[in-house]
Short mmCIF file of C-alpha atoms in Angstrom, two decimals:
data_model
loop_
_atom_site.label_atom_id
_atom_site.label_comp_id
_atom_site.label_asym_id
_atom_site.label_seq_id
_atom_site.Cartn_x
_atom_site.Cartn_y
_atom_site.Cartn_z
CA MET A 288 -20.71 31.69 47.60
CA VAL A 289 -17.01 31.13 48.19
CA ARG A 290 -14.75 31.17 45.16
CA GLU A 291 -12.35 28.25 44.95
CA PRO A 292 -8.67 29.27 44.91
CA LEU A 293 -7.11 29.26 41.49
CA THR A 294 -4.77 26.42 40.63
CA PRO A 295 -1.16 27.14 39.69
CA GLU A 296 -2.05 26.14 36.13
CA GLN A 297 -4.89 28.68 35.99
CA ILE A 298 -2.59 31.39 37.29
CA ALA A 299 0.12 30.48 34.77
CA ARG A 300 -2.44 30.44 31.94
CA GLY A 301 -3.58 33.93 33.01
CA HIS A 302 0.00 35.18 32.74
CA LEU A 303 0.30 33.54 29.33
CA LEU A 304 -2.96 35.13 28.15
CA GLY A 305 -1.67 38.51 29.30
CA ARG A 306 1.61 38.02 27.48
CA LEU A 307 -0.14 36.97 24.25
CA LEU A 308 -2.45 39.99 24.35
CA ARG A 309 0.45 42.34 25.14
CA GLU A 310 2.41 40.93 22.19
CA ALA A 311 -0.62 41.26 19.89
CA ARG A 312 -1.05 44.89 21.00
CA GLY A 313 2.44 45.60 19.68
CA ARG A 314 3.15 49.33 19.47
CA ARG A 315 -0.44 50.39 20.09
CA THR A 316 -1.04 52.12 23.38
CA MET A 317 -3.06 50.58 26.19
CA VAL A 318 -5.30 53.64 26.06
CA ASP A 319 -6.09 53.06 22.38
CA VAL A 320 -6.82 49.34 22.77
CA ALA A 321 -8.81 49.76 26.00
CA HIS A 322 -10.91 52.52 24.45
CA GLN A 323 -11.61 50.46 21.34
CA ALA A 324 -12.48 47.40 23.49
CA GLY A 325 -14.74 49.44 25.75
CA ILE A 326 -12.85 48.60 28.94
CA SER A 327 -10.76 50.62 31.34
CA VAL A 328 -7.04 50.98 30.87
CA GLU A 329 -6.59 49.57 34.37
CA THR A 330 -8.51 46.41 33.43
CA LEU A 331 -6.33 45.92 30.35
CA ARG A 332 -3.21 46.57 32.43
CA LYS A 333 -4.28 43.95 34.99
CA ILE A 334 -5.10 41.36 32.31
CA GLU A 335 -1.83 41.93 30.46
CA GLY A 336 0.07 41.70 33.75
CA GLY A 337 -1.65 38.48 34.73
CA ARG A 338 -3.29 40.04 37.78
CA ILE A 339 -6.70 38.99 36.44
CA PRO A 340 -5.92 35.38 35.54
CA THR A 341 -9.52 34.52 34.63
CA PRO A 342 -11.01 37.56 32.88
CA ALA A 343 -14.60 37.41 31.64
CA PHE A 344 -15.05 35.87 28.20
CA PHE A 345 -16.69 38.98 26.77
CA THR A 346 -13.80 41.13 28.01
CA VAL A 347 -11.26 38.89 26.27
CA ALA A 348 -13.46 38.86 23.15
CA ALA A 349 -13.61 42.67 23.12
CA ILE A 350 -9.84 42.97 23.50
CA ALA A 351 -9.25 40.36 20.79
CA ASP A 352 -11.62 42.22 18.47
CA ALA A 353 -9.81 45.51 19.15
CA LEU A 354 -6.54 43.77 18.27
CA ASP A 355 -7.96 42.03 15.17
CA LEU A 356 -7.04 38.77 16.89
CA SER A 357 -9.10 35.66 16.26
CA LEU A 358 -10.41 34.00 19.42
CA ASP A 359 -9.70 30.63 17.77
CA ASP A 360 -6.09 31.66 17.21
CA LEU A 361 -5.78 32.97 20.75
CA LEU A 362 -7.20 29.74 22.18
CA ARG A 363 -4.89 27.65 20.00
CA ARG A 364 -1.88 29.66 21.17
CA LEU A 365 -2.94 29.24 24.80
CA HIS A 366 -3.02 25.47 24.35
CA ASP A 367 0.05 25.12 22.11
CA VAL A 368 2.47 26.95 24.39
CA PRO A 369 3.15 25.26 27.71
CA ALA A 370 2.21 27.59 30.54
CA ILE A 371 5.20 28.62 32.65
CA ALA A 372 4.64 28.48 36.37
CA VAL A 373 4.98 31.82 38.14
#
């Protein structure tokens, strides 16, 4: 099965998701958040950097839980802020 290329909007939304998660992490270390979310630091780094523009739902849910961030709030913020093209 061939994966369709991502649209510019999907790529921009991935960068926005990464920025929102990075901001929510605040002063906490990537190591701390990744450990609490049960993912690798490299995965968190790639998501925050927008290099994984469409991370798995359960990965985002685990990160949001580790950050005490509501998925509803995260989704609202993703839709309220216009995505900036990269």
